[in-house]
Amino acid sequence: MAEQRPHTLTRADGSTVEDPWFWLRDRDDPAMLAYLEAENAYTAAQLAPLQPLRDRLFAEIKGRVLETDSSAPVLDGGWLYYRRTLEGAAYAIRCRRPAPYGATDPRHLDERLRRPVDPLDPPDDEVVLYDQNREAEGHDFFQLGGFAISPDHRLAAIATDTSGTEVFTVRVRDLETGEDLDDVIPRAAYGLAWANDARSFLYTVPDDAWRPHEVWRHRIGTPHDADELLYTEEDERFWLGVGRTRSHRFLAIAASSKVTSEWYLLDADDPTARPRLVAEREHGIEYDLDHRGDLLYLVTNVDEAEDFKLCVAPVATPGREHWIDLIGHRPGIRLEAADVFADQLVLSERTDARTQLRICDPATGEGEVLAMDEDVYAAAIGANPGFETRTLRFAYSSLTTPTQEVDLDLETGERTLLKQQPVRGGYDRDRFVSWREWATAPDGTSVPISLVRRADVPLDGTAPALLYGYGSYEISIDPVFSSARLSLLERGVVFAIAHVRGGGELGRRWYLDGKFHAKPNTFSDFAACADHLVEQRITARDRLAIRGGSAGGLLIGAVLNLRPDLCAAAVAEVPFVDVVTTMSDPSIPLTVIEYDEWGNPGELEFLEVMRSYSPYDNVAAVDHPALLVVGGLNDPRVQYWEPAKWVAKLRTTSTGGGPLLLHTELGAGHGGRSGRYDAWQDEARVLAFLLAHIGAAEVEPTGPQVPGVGVSGDPSPADPPGAGGPPPASSATA
């Protein structure tokens, strides 16, 4: 049990609340770290009976991955860029090889150059640009925040983070010699953009609240303290980003809040250029942009275009009074992005809870949707750096189809499958079926659910199930393939995604109906989806688990307060659970920015609704399902103390039920540990916990044998000690 220390918080309405675990936010208090370590030790002890199952799950996850692999190459500036991975290496290796002289379009390349290289026999002309494994030596955590190659392809600006705080150090590497230059930027946020001179680039700097608030220009060969400040964002609701138009004509600075945007352009040919405003910010008006010829292409919600439309404006006079509709507002078709090329325009759209790509004429806006084979799928634009190309790279996936990288010839319509995600162990998609269901929310709204199961699993209420949800920021959880998920499916578990309001699956209105005062819809939608699975005999209450992370962890916490009997087990990863206290403290990273997502509890109307659903403020004396909570000590997005305080309060309040476990990663941030083997171990822990509490821990997986996993769970000679074996008899109740 965590120590309780008296602490009183005063809310905006004058009310007070006792928070005896408030002290856990003090990083300098040795008792804080001791508490987290004690919770970690307790969790490890409680999960110890599941170690054989966890070992086997890890072996399965690893065994399905082709560890030594390479990506489909991307043609850019006379080079073919790709990544390789090696068995036993935690990170990717970035490489390139020269393309034939004058090659500007992938369709003109020899077929063998378009395909991934043989990772066991790399080509003689391969150049290793960056071996992240070597760079990560000596670090428990290592993350790339940017890898921007200069326009002449001689240098790379590389942003790295070795703690999980997502504050980066930027270094510049000479790609011809492999040596780092003396140029070092000690503190940067996301975003790097080179000018065309290849001797200067833009970067952003965060303030103390982790908000990128400044844009600077660095010139190669000059000290960091000589860098030039180009823009400062004074409004604490806005953050900054930098980029380049695909045409290479402009560098861009974006100032964005959750509901408003403003852009500035700089002449990419002028290394001394100053930012030039495109269109002044206006509350509630958003726009994104790209460039072609003498026009800017703007995806915007101006003129009450709730699902957005596409406008064009002259580069010379880009103010809003000069915007002209190219593709008008189409209610029910959410325009998410427009990728502009010299001779093509590709729209990323979403309608009826599905993604779609529309290929258009950039002059007229007329075009057609790219047909796909399945009903429940996800498609997205891939890497397409060439402005003049007539080839479109896109990615396709579904709950049963491993991710594909495809090149589309825009002149002939021919599709070339470059690479499909390898799944070792003889994966057969025909053994699985995916489909869509619709649940009915309490207010009568139909809520989509994407599902997948092994085809022979009966829908008679006996199957275990896992329901996943998120439901914030207009982020859509698309139905994509996961090889790790096969360890659930092969044990007869049904996997489902609840596309609840607050996400973007059904357009901007779907998002708006799940934020601010409507936020409770997110939670009631999720509960309705869970009830639907039970009512339709897809699963049973005592065989259902739920899972969510970050804002999805808020979803899990709120739902457990509303409906503690909803399920048998739950996993909440880096959960945002102390909503009112966090949003009342502007010193915490991102708080002010988040006012446009959740509201400001300093305003009483928002305080009331936040107080009604904040998981930490609504813990009740009830039985709870088995609960595993995961946090990160260096997490800048959801502070570690939120899950820690929540678990401490649950421990003193809960009247019983399943085990309550907290694990805090002490050397990582929001995304967990950085190496792929560590990430697989962590996923195996979660899956073992879930299987144990939905009656599937002792179920033998069906299907072909996974490499590295012996028959009937016995470790094969290729396994490390303990990587297999049947779960102990006690694991179902551990």
XYZ file of C-alpha atoms in Angstrom:
734
model
C 0.000 0.000 0.000
C 1.228 3.469 -0.833
C 1.683 5.831 2.092
C -1.099 8.395 2.496
C -0.098 11.987 3.222
C -2.677 14.711 3.838
C -3.114 17.015 0.853
C -6.094 19.147 -0.060
C -6.879 20.380 -3.568
C -9.224 23.271 -4.250
C -11.271 23.173 -7.439
C -12.383 26.162 -9.492
C -15.839 26.124 -7.911
C -14.338 26.430 -4.424
C -14.921 22.803 -3.505
C -12.080 20.809 -1.977
C -10.957 17.240 -2.432
C -8.480 15.191 -0.450
C -5.658 13.630 -2.472
C -3.466 11.638 -0.073
C -1.317 10.277 -2.949
C -0.536 13.680 -4.452
C 2.998 13.315 -3.068
C 3.782 10.638 -5.679
C 4.393 13.360 -8.252
C 7.534 14.461 -6.397
C 10.395 12.956 -8.418
C 12.904 14.003 -5.757
C 11.205 12.012 -2.988
C 13.030 8.672 -2.546
C 9.803 7.167 -1.241
C 8.179 7.708 -4.647
C 10.694 5.575 -6.496
C 10.658 3.009 -3.697
C 6.880 2.725 -4.072
C 7.082 2.199 -7.836
C 9.797 -0.412 -7.374
C 7.698 -2.168 -4.730
C 4.696 -2.231 -7.058
C 6.886 -3.624 -9.840
C 8.147 -6.346 -7.532
C 4.601 -7.195 -6.430
C 3.417 -7.383 -10.038
C 6.334 -9.621 -10.979
C 5.538 -11.947 -8.076
C 1.852 -12.089 -8.942
C 2.621 -12.848 -12.592
C 5.346 -15.388 -11.805
C 2.984 -18.386 -12.195
C 2.341 -17.167 -15.747
C 6.019 -17.051 -16.693
C 5.919 -20.296 -18.733
C 2.954 -18.948 -20.690
C 4.628 -15.588 -21.100
C 7.790 -17.276 -22.347
C 5.803 -19.257 -24.854
C 3.900 -16.201 -26.052
C 7.155 -14.336 -26.533
C 8.521 -17.275 -28.518
C 5.375 -17.261 -30.665
C 5.495 -13.511 -31.279
C 9.180 -13.651 -32.170
C 8.759 -16.844 -34.139
C 6.216 -15.314 -36.509
C 8.512 -12.392 -37.353
C 11.097 -12.720 -40.108
C 13.792 -11.194 -37.957
C 16.288 -10.780 -40.775
C 14.303 -8.752 -43.278
C 14.355 -5.636 -45.449
C 11.821 -3.030 -46.522
C 10.739 -2.101 -50.023
C 13.185 0.551 -51.322
C 12.112 4.148 -51.836
C 13.527 6.059 -54.811
C 14.674 9.554 -53.880
C 17.272 11.793 -55.498
C 19.130 9.090 -57.366
C 19.243 6.708 -54.417
C 17.191 3.728 -53.267
C 16.625 3.998 -49.509
C 15.577 1.050 -47.351
C 15.918 -0.491 -43.906
C 17.224 -3.882 -42.883
C 16.799 -5.843 -39.684
C 18.995 -8.681 -38.434
C 18.133 -11.610 -36.200
C 19.091 -10.754 -32.636
C 19.341 -7.013 -33.317
C 16.765 -4.825 -31.601
C 16.746 -1.948 -34.092
C 16.725 -1.324 -37.829
C 19.702 -0.442 -40.026
C 19.158 2.394 -42.513
C 20.786 1.812 -45.886
C 20.853 3.053 -49.446
C 22.211 2.031 -52.823
C 22.577 4.075 -56.014
C 19.708 4.046 -58.491
C 20.350 4.022 -62.246
C 21.428 7.413 -63.521
C 18.471 9.706 -64.197
C 15.846 7.471 -62.565
C 12.996 9.604 -61.187
C 10.056 7.178 -61.247
C 9.941 3.687 -59.706
C 8.042 2.268 -62.707
C 11.112 2.878 -64.873
C 13.333 0.782 -62.616
C 14.296 -2.799 -63.288
C 11.977 -5.132 -61.374
C 14.766 -6.404 -59.110
C 15.594 -2.861 -57.966
C 12.011 -2.241 -56.890
C 11.967 -5.304 -54.663
C 13.493 -5.565 -51.174
C 17.134 -6.559 -51.129
C 18.161 -9.952 -49.791
C 19.030 -9.111 -46.172
C 21.261 -12.191 -45.948
C 23.189 -11.098 -49.041
C 23.078 -7.288 -49.292
C 24.102 -5.809 -52.648
C 27.743 -4.878 -53.146
C 26.820 -1.238 -53.685
C 24.915 -0.942 -50.389
C 25.894 1.913 -48.095
C 24.968 1.650 -44.413
C 23.842 5.099 -43.319
C 22.831 4.496 -39.733
C 22.973 1.326 -37.674
C 20.684 2.110 -34.776
C 21.931 -0.946 -32.890
C 25.438 0.473 -32.795
C 24.158 3.932 -31.887
C 22.047 2.475 -29.064
C 24.978 0.711 -27.386
C 25.233 1.751 -23.756
C 21.631 2.995 -23.630
C 18.657 1.141 -22.154
C 16.378 3.280 -24.296
C 17.005 4.675 -27.773
C 14.496 6.391 -30.048
C 14.823 8.252 -33.323
C 12.743 11.409 -33.475
C 13.792 12.368 -36.994
C 16.121 11.328 -39.799
C 16.103 14.113 -42.407
C 18.353 13.758 -45.447
C 19.615 16.930 -47.105
C 18.456 17.767 -50.654
C 21.884 16.886 -52.080
C 21.783 13.570 -50.167
C 25.177 14.179 -48.566
C 24.092 14.928 -44.988
C 21.466 13.741 -42.519
C 20.105 15.606 -39.505
C 19.358 12.942 -36.897
C 17.307 13.455 -33.716
C 17.773 10.952 -30.873
C 16.245 10.421 -27.430
C 17.885 8.119 -24.869
C 15.401 8.471 -22.003
C 11.854 8.387 -23.395
C 11.157 12.057 -22.673
C 10.796 12.833 -26.402
C 13.241 15.710 -26.082
C 15.897 15.134 -28.719
C 19.535 15.817 -29.414
C 20.158 16.592 -33.088
C 23.444 15.675 -34.769
C 24.489 15.939 -38.397
C 26.122 13.017 -40.166
C 28.168 13.109 -43.345
C 26.617 10.233 -45.314
C 29.666 9.860 -47.521
C 32.199 9.422 -44.709
C 29.866 8.116 -42.009
C 31.264 10.651 -39.565
C 29.284 13.075 -37.428
C 30.041 16.766 -37.886
C 30.632 19.090 -34.964
C 27.096 20.461 -35.310
C 25.006 19.513 -32.242
C 21.618 20.845 -31.135
C 21.201 19.746 -27.509
C 17.465 20.222 -27.065
C 14.900 19.879 -29.839
C 11.347 18.672 -30.417
C 9.968 16.811 -33.422
C 10.522 18.265 -36.890
C 13.520 18.837 -39.191
C 13.373 20.569 -42.598
C 16.332 21.250 -44.895
C 16.627 24.273 -47.171
C 17.599 23.596 -50.777
C 21.157 24.809 -50.188
C 21.704 21.645 -48.113
C 23.657 23.793 -45.667
C 20.853 24.873 -43.346
C 17.764 23.353 -41.759
C 14.870 24.283 -39.495
C 14.100 22.649 -36.164
C 11.742 23.222 -33.248
C 12.535 23.723 -29.557
C 10.168 22.796 -26.702
C 9.389 24.966 -23.706
C 9.279 23.697 -20.132
C 5.777 22.322 -20.739
C 7.116 20.166 -23.652
C 5.337 22.410 -26.187
C 7.342 23.078 -29.373
C 7.193 26.865 -29.216
C 10.157 28.103 -31.270
C 11.489 27.491 -34.772
C 15.211 27.999 -35.321
C 17.497 27.825 -38.333
C 20.859 26.101 -38.040
C 23.657 26.571 -40.576
C 26.129 23.737 -41.013
C 29.535 24.518 -39.555
C 28.306 27.190 -37.147
C 27.892 26.795 -33.367
C 24.476 26.112 -31.900
C 24.420 29.455 -30.073
C 24.690 31.206 -33.434
C 21.409 29.678 -34.681
C 18.736 32.074 -35.882
C 15.343 32.306 -34.194
C 12.672 32.507 -36.908
C 9.401 32.234 -35.033
C 8.101 32.114 -31.463
C 4.583 30.979 -30.611
C 3.327 32.912 -27.609
C -0.139 31.339 -27.376
C 0.171 28.360 -25.025
C -2.644 26.523 -26.826
C -0.536 26.262 -30.004
C 2.456 24.129 -30.901
C 4.816 24.351 -33.880
C 5.937 21.988 -36.600
C 8.197 22.329 -39.637
C 8.333 20.627 -43.024
C 8.957 20.874 -46.789
C 6.465 20.857 -49.612
C 6.870 17.866 -51.920
C 7.649 20.315 -54.730
C 10.767 21.403 -52.757
C 9.697 24.982 -53.378
C 8.899 25.932 -49.795
C 9.778 25.247 -46.216
C 6.743 25.431 -43.969
C 6.010 26.327 -40.362
C 2.692 25.148 -38.938
C 1.233 26.694 -35.786
C -1.580 24.465 -34.579
C -3.972 24.077 -31.705
C -6.541 21.312 -31.407
C -9.071 23.452 -33.289
C -7.157 26.144 -35.191
C -4.198 26.335 -37.553
C -1.953 28.915 -39.162
C 0.852 28.399 -41.699
C 3.946 30.291 -42.773
C 6.065 29.590 -45.861
C 9.734 30.264 -46.528
C 11.443 30.199 -49.917
C 13.437 26.948 -49.802
C 15.973 28.387 -52.276
C 16.800 31.298 -49.988
C 18.835 30.269 -46.910
C 18.066 33.654 -45.323
C 14.303 33.589 -45.974
C 11.900 34.807 -43.324
C 8.478 33.229 -42.671
C 5.581 34.591 -44.746
C 2.013 34.193 -43.474
C -0.415 32.179 -45.595
C -3.698 32.899 -43.833
C -4.166 34.394 -40.391
C -5.493 32.126 -37.667
C -9.172 32.252 -36.875
C -10.569 30.250 -33.986
C -12.141 27.024 -35.200
C -10.673 27.227 -38.717
C -8.170 24.520 -39.623
C -6.134 24.109 -42.766
C -3.289 21.982 -44.058
C -1.389 22.743 -47.259
C 0.795 21.560 -50.110
C 2.094 23.222 -53.270
C 2.001 22.769 -57.051
C 2.959 25.356 -59.644
C 1.542 28.751 -58.755
C -1.102 27.306 -56.406
C -1.382 26.188 -52.823
C -3.718 23.248 -52.113
C -5.523 23.607 -48.795
C -7.495 20.967 -46.900
C -9.779 23.035 -44.685
C -13.023 23.244 -42.739
C -13.605 26.885 -43.675
C -17.202 27.917 -44.515
C -18.585 25.321 -42.075
C -17.204 22.426 -44.111
C -17.408 20.049 -41.159
C -15.919 17.089 -43.052
C -13.418 19.400 -44.810
C -12.988 20.370 -48.444
C -10.112 21.167 -50.790
C -9.378 24.727 -51.837
C -6.690 26.292 -53.995
C -5.138 29.734 -53.620
C -2.459 31.652 -55.525
C 1.001 31.416 -54.020
C 1.374 35.170 -54.521
C -1.861 36.042 -52.670
C -2.705 33.108 -50.383
C -5.034 34.941 -47.967
C -8.375 33.374 -47.180
C -10.248 35.826 -49.389
C -8.526 34.198 -52.376
C -9.413 30.586 -51.547
C -11.455 28.826 -54.243
C -13.129 25.437 -53.870
C -11.575 22.712 -56.004
C -13.461 19.892 -54.268
C -16.378 21.144 -52.243
C -17.678 19.899 -48.949
C -19.186 16.406 -49.139
C -20.985 15.608 -45.857
C -20.227 12.057 -44.774
C -16.879 11.917 -46.608
C -14.163 13.152 -44.277
C -11.261 14.587 -46.260
C -8.211 13.839 -44.111
C -5.307 14.736 -46.407
C -4.354 15.743 -49.947
C -1.028 14.607 -51.419
C -0.134 16.823 -54.361
C 2.177 15.806 -57.205
C 3.049 17.405 -60.541
C 0.407 15.415 -62.431
C -1.724 13.818 -59.754
C -3.690 14.564 -56.636
C -4.349 11.825 -54.097
C -6.988 12.297 -51.431
C -7.077 10.302 -48.199
C -10.720 10.034 -47.193
C -12.845 8.281 -44.612
C -16.483 7.325 -44.982
C -18.764 4.827 -43.267
C -15.925 3.794 -40.917
C -13.643 2.926 -43.856
C -10.564 4.531 -45.365
C -10.337 5.188 -49.084
C -7.879 6.710 -51.535
C -9.167 8.890 -54.359
C -6.958 9.583 -57.396
C -7.777 12.975 -58.914
C -6.784 15.424 -61.603
C -4.990 18.261 -59.769
C -6.458 20.815 -62.184
C -10.133 19.807 -61.994
C -10.400 17.744 -58.813
C -12.230 15.008 -60.725
C -11.255 11.468 -59.853
C -12.151 7.971 -58.711
C -11.771 5.929 -55.555
C -9.145 3.207 -55.664
C -10.987 -0.123 -55.390
C -9.981 -2.595 -52.667
C -10.785 -6.289 -52.274
C -12.126 -6.486 -48.728
C -14.990 -4.830 -46.917
C -13.147 -4.158 -43.641
C -9.638 -2.871 -44.354
C -7.240 0.068 -44.041
C -5.329 1.825 -46.836
C -2.877 4.706 -46.495
C -0.430 6.684 -48.592
C 3.126 5.395 -48.287
C 6.486 7.050 -48.936
C 6.251 9.116 -52.127
C 9.051 11.701 -52.081
C 9.150 12.327 -55.839
C 7.080 15.280 -57.063
C 7.242 14.283 -60.749
C 6.427 10.604 -60.221
C 3.573 8.790 -61.933
C 3.770 5.947 -59.411
C 1.870 5.955 -56.139
C 3.145 3.919 -53.182
C 0.427 2.914 -50.719
C -0.039 0.431 -47.890
C -2.942 -1.959 -47.496
C -3.912 -4.135 -44.545
C -6.877 -5.765 -42.853
C -7.503 -7.832 -39.766
C -6.691 -10.933 -41.842
C -4.324 -9.542 -44.513
C -0.710 -8.832 -43.510
C 0.377 -5.319 -44.468
C 1.214 -4.918 -48.158
C 3.345 -2.265 -49.833
C 1.988 -1.629 -53.320
C 3.059 0.560 -56.240
C 0.233 1.829 -58.452
C 1.054 2.894 -62.015
C -1.167 5.928 -62.436
C -1.096 5.718 -66.219
C -2.028 2.048 -66.650
C -3.678 1.283 -63.284
C -1.352 -1.692 -62.827
C -0.538 -2.607 -59.244
C 2.782 -4.099 -58.220
C 2.974 -5.843 -54.859
C 6.441 -4.974 -53.609
C 6.290 -6.602 -50.210
C 3.837 -8.281 -47.885
C 4.547 -8.485 -44.182
C 6.100 -11.918 -43.682
C 4.355 -14.164 -41.165
C 6.406 -17.237 -40.376
C 4.722 -20.450 -39.402
C 2.529 -20.984 -42.446
C -0.117 -18.300 -41.857
C -3.281 -18.993 -43.874
C -5.696 -16.059 -43.984
C -8.522 -18.368 -45.074
C -8.503 -19.849 -41.574
C -9.710 -16.497 -40.211
C -12.704 -14.285 -40.839
C -13.195 -10.561 -40.216
C -16.464 -8.704 -40.176
C -18.293 -5.610 -38.970
C -21.025 -5.374 -36.319
C -22.972 -2.347 -35.105
C -23.867 -1.817 -31.463
C -26.608 0.521 -30.258
C -25.555 3.220 -27.768
C -27.954 4.395 -25.038
C -28.956 7.417 -27.157
C -29.738 5.189 -30.148
C -26.514 5.870 -32.080
C -25.097 2.929 -34.044
C -21.468 2.264 -33.126
C -19.283 0.169 -35.465
C -17.213 -2.756 -34.225
C -14.531 -4.458 -36.321
C -13.964 -8.107 -35.419
C -11.769 -11.052 -36.342
C -11.780 -14.674 -35.218
C -10.576 -18.062 -36.287
C -13.188 -19.296 -38.755
C -14.073 -22.405 -36.738
C -14.669 -20.530 -33.467
C -18.380 -20.811 -32.654
C -20.487 -17.732 -31.896
C -22.432 -19.383 -29.112
C -21.206 -17.396 -26.126
C -18.351 -19.744 -25.264
C -15.486 -17.900 -26.986
C -13.229 -15.550 -25.002
C -12.869 -12.046 -26.467
C -10.728 -8.916 -26.230
C -12.329 -5.525 -26.938
C -9.985 -2.626 -27.723
C -10.877 1.069 -27.712
C -9.459 4.599 -27.877
C -11.954 7.332 -28.766
C -10.176 10.709 -28.588
C -8.439 13.357 -30.735
C -10.330 12.211 -33.867
C -7.834 9.354 -34.052
C -9.220 6.347 -35.884
C -8.246 2.831 -34.838
C -8.118 1.120 -38.198
C -8.586 -2.648 -38.659
C -5.013 -3.635 -39.495
C -3.123 -6.897 -39.211
C -1.018 -7.907 -36.213
C 1.091 -11.063 -36.158
C 1.274 -10.896 -32.353
C -2.531 -10.992 -32.241
C -2.432 -14.472 -33.787
C -1.449 -15.822 -30.381
C -4.920 -14.809 -29.223
C -6.790 -15.892 -32.339
C -5.123 -19.313 -32.434
C -6.358 -19.867 -28.862
C -9.929 -19.147 -29.905
C -10.070 -15.525 -28.725
C -12.242 -13.109 -30.714
C -10.574 -9.718 -31.186
C -12.755 -6.619 -31.585
C -12.219 -2.877 -32.010
C -14.921 -0.539 -30.681
C -14.939 2.530 -32.962
C -16.449 4.796 -30.327
C -17.312 8.485 -30.574
C -14.378 10.774 -29.949
C -12.458 8.947 -32.672
C -12.605 9.849 -36.334
C -13.972 6.694 -37.932
C -17.258 8.283 -38.993
C -16.026 11.799 -39.694
C -15.638 15.052 -37.821
C -19.116 14.895 -36.265
C -18.238 11.489 -34.760
C -15.294 13.171 -33.066
C -17.240 16.213 -31.888
C -19.907 13.978 -30.375
C -17.234 12.445 -28.127
C -15.414 15.477 -26.709
C -16.029 18.315 -24.245
C -19.534 17.964 -22.784
C -20.196 14.950 -25.005
C -17.179 13.013 -23.715
C -19.350 10.577 -21.723
C -20.586 9.239 -25.088
C -17.156 7.673 -25.583
C -17.578 5.560 -22.472
C -21.220 4.598 -22.966
C -20.445 3.668 -26.581
C -17.708 1.310 -25.419
C -19.953 -0.286 -22.808
C -22.624 -0.710 -25.491
C -20.101 -2.472 -27.724
C -19.155 -4.825 -24.889
C -22.832 -5.530 -24.192
C -23.390 -6.184 -27.894
C -20.678 -8.843 -27.936
C -22.391 -10.595 -25.033
C -25.945 -10.176 -26.346
C -24.962 -11.531 -29.765
C -23.272 -14.512 -28.082
C -19.905 -13.603 -29.526
C -18.552 -13.956 -25.993
C -19.706 -14.055 -22.378
C -19.222 -11.532 -19.613
C -16.821 -13.745 -17.675
C -14.736 -14.358 -20.806
C -14.450 -10.745 -21.966
C -11.355 -8.553 -21.550
C -10.932 -4.882 -22.462
C -7.809 -2.885 -23.318
C -6.799 0.686 -24.054
C -3.805 3.002 -23.771
C -3.218 6.711 -23.096
C -6.590 8.381 -23.787
C -7.766 4.814 -24.330
C -6.604 4.143 -20.766
C -8.956 6.910 -19.662
C -11.664 5.026 -21.527
C -10.857 1.828 -19.625
C -10.815 3.613 -16.260
C -14.078 5.465 -16.868
C -15.855 2.335 -18.091
C -14.715 0.328 -15.072
C -16.222 2.982 -12.811
C -19.467 2.997 -14.788
C -19.692 -0.748 -15.220
C -17.336 -2.678 -12.929
C -19.189 -5.864 -13.901
C -18.630 -5.296 -17.631
C -15.769 -7.743 -18.082
C -13.443 -10.244 -16.470
C -10.157 -8.441 -17.094
C -8.794 -5.086 -18.208
C -5.472 -3.607 -19.283
C -4.867 0.150 -19.087
C -1.531 1.280 -20.546
C -0.137 4.753 -19.734
C -3.695 5.759 -18.786
C -4.813 9.385 -18.506
C -6.892 8.888 -15.358
C -6.443 11.937 -13.105
C -8.257 14.236 -15.500
C -9.426 17.062 -13.260
C -6.185 17.523 -11.316
C -3.983 17.312 -14.402
C -6.116 19.696 -16.430
C -6.184 22.118 -13.478
C -2.387 22.444 -13.456
C -0.992 24.406 -16.418
C 2.577 23.613 -15.341
C 2.149 19.976 -16.370
C 3.294 19.319 -19.955
C 0.563 19.727 -22.577
C -2.165 20.822 -20.154
C -2.984 24.152 -21.814
C -2.850 22.602 -25.291
C -5.316 19.969 -24.103
C -7.960 22.532 -23.111
C -9.242 22.333 -26.689
C -9.740 18.583 -26.337
C -11.157 18.172 -22.834
C -12.061 21.685 -21.736
C -10.636 23.932 -19.043
C -11.744 22.884 -15.543
C -11.254 26.496 -14.507
C -14.600 27.003 -16.265
C -17.354 25.453 -14.177
C -19.251 23.924 -17.100
C -16.196 21.842 -18.015
C -15.296 21.091 -14.408
C -18.637 19.375 -13.863
C -18.436 17.088 -16.858
C -14.766 16.207 -16.203
C -15.566 15.440 -12.593
C -18.344 13.124 -13.735
C -16.009 10.768 -15.640
C -12.439 11.257 -14.332
C -11.443 7.721 -13.268
C -9.397 8.810 -10.260
C -12.213 10.992 -8.912
C -14.879 8.284 -9.258
C -13.259 5.219 -7.726
C -15.961 3.407 -5.742
C -16.052 0.625 -3.172
C -16.953 -2.203 -5.553
C -15.461 -5.430 -6.833
C -13.242 -4.827 -9.840
C -12.176 -7.182 -12.590
C -8.553 -8.254 -12.876
C -6.623 -5.114 -13.815
C -3.106 -4.604 -15.165
C -1.933 -0.971 -15.330
C 1.272 0.116 -17.091
C 3.057 3.464 -16.772
C 6.340 5.086 -17.825
C 8.519 7.098 -15.439
C 9.769 9.375 -18.242
C 6.447 9.718 -20.023
C 5.921 13.388 -21.042
C 2.361 12.836 -22.267
C 0.770 11.018 -19.318
C 2.782 11.582 -16.163
C 3.778 8.401 -14.324
C 1.971 9.468 -11.177
C -1.482 9.220 -12.783
C -1.530 5.410 -13.045
C 0.404 5.152 -9.763
C -2.114 7.278 -7.836
C -5.042 5.499 -9.463
C -3.790 2.072 -8.423
C -3.025 3.304 -4.911
C -6.588 4.599 -4.553
C -8.084 1.433 -6.026
C -6.115 -0.645 -3.525
C -7.673 1.142 -0.548
C -11.178 1.316 -2.032
C -11.847 -1.881 -3.953
C -13.912 -4.460 -2.113
C -12.502 -7.394 -4.022
C -12.480 -9.033 -7.414
C -9.468 -9.835 -9.518
C -5.841 -8.881 -8.898
C -4.774 -5.256 -9.228
C -1.311 -4.850 -10.729
C 0.869 -1.851 -11.582
C 4.058 -1.986 -13.619
C 6.022 1.204 -14.280
C 8.794 1.234 -16.861
C 11.547 3.092 -15.000
C 13.646 3.835 -18.070
C 11.060 4.542 -20.761
C 8.300 6.940 -21.762
C 4.890 6.930 -23.380
C 5.607 4.228 -25.940
C 7.254 1.777 -23.578
C 10.639 0.187 -24.076
C 12.306 0.951 -27.388
C 13.885 -2.282 -28.663
C 11.685 -4.739 -30.540
C 12.588 -7.718 -28.318
C 11.730 -5.745 -25.189
C 8.463 -4.647 -26.794
C 7.610 -8.269 -27.620
C 8.352 -9.290 -24.033
C 6.036 -6.577 -22.769
C 3.279 -7.650 -25.164
C 3.697 -11.247 -24.037
C 3.175 -10.105 -20.426
C -0.070 -8.358 -21.345
C -1.359 -11.291 -23.405
C -0.510 -13.806 -20.682
C -2.381 -11.707 -18.119
C -5.423 -11.428 -20.365
C -5.496 -15.114 -21.330
C -5.257 -16.117 -17.670
C -8.360 -14.149 -16.763
C -10.625 -15.022 -19.690
C -10.204 -18.766 -19.349
C -7.770 -19.264 -22.213
C -4.402 -19.665 -20.511
C -4.404 -23.433 -20.882
C -5.867 -23.522 -24.373
C -3.442 -25.067 -26.836
C -3.083 -22.859 -29.944
C -4.175 -24.379 -33.216
C -2.665 -23.905 -36.644
C 0.800 -24.610 -38.040
C 3.731 -24.822 -35.694
C 5.423 -21.470 -35.157
C 9.190 -21.533 -35.732
C 11.037 -21.627 -32.433
C 8.059 -23.100 -30.535
C 7.892 -26.864 -30.132
C 4.817 -29.061 -30.402
C 2.566 -29.023 -27.329
C 4.481 -26.080 -25.909
C 7.821 -27.838 -25.417
C 10.729 -25.549 -26.183
C 12.449 -26.376 -29.431
C 16.253 -26.517 -29.564
C 16.197 -23.032 -31.107
C 14.514 -21.556 -28.046
C 16.281 -19.957 -25.111
C 15.728 -21.828 -21.845
C 12.180 -21.427 -20.591
C 10.750 -20.173 -23.893
C 7.988 -22.777 -23.970
C 6.176 -25.338 -21.891
C 2.528 -25.616 -20.878
C 1.142 -23.041 -18.453
C 0.839 -24.143 -14.832
C -2.524 -25.386 -13.646
C -2.872 -22.373 -11.356
C -2.381 -19.829 -14.128
C -6.079 -19.426 -14.867
C -6.602 -17.875 -11.446
C -3.235 -16.229 -10.918
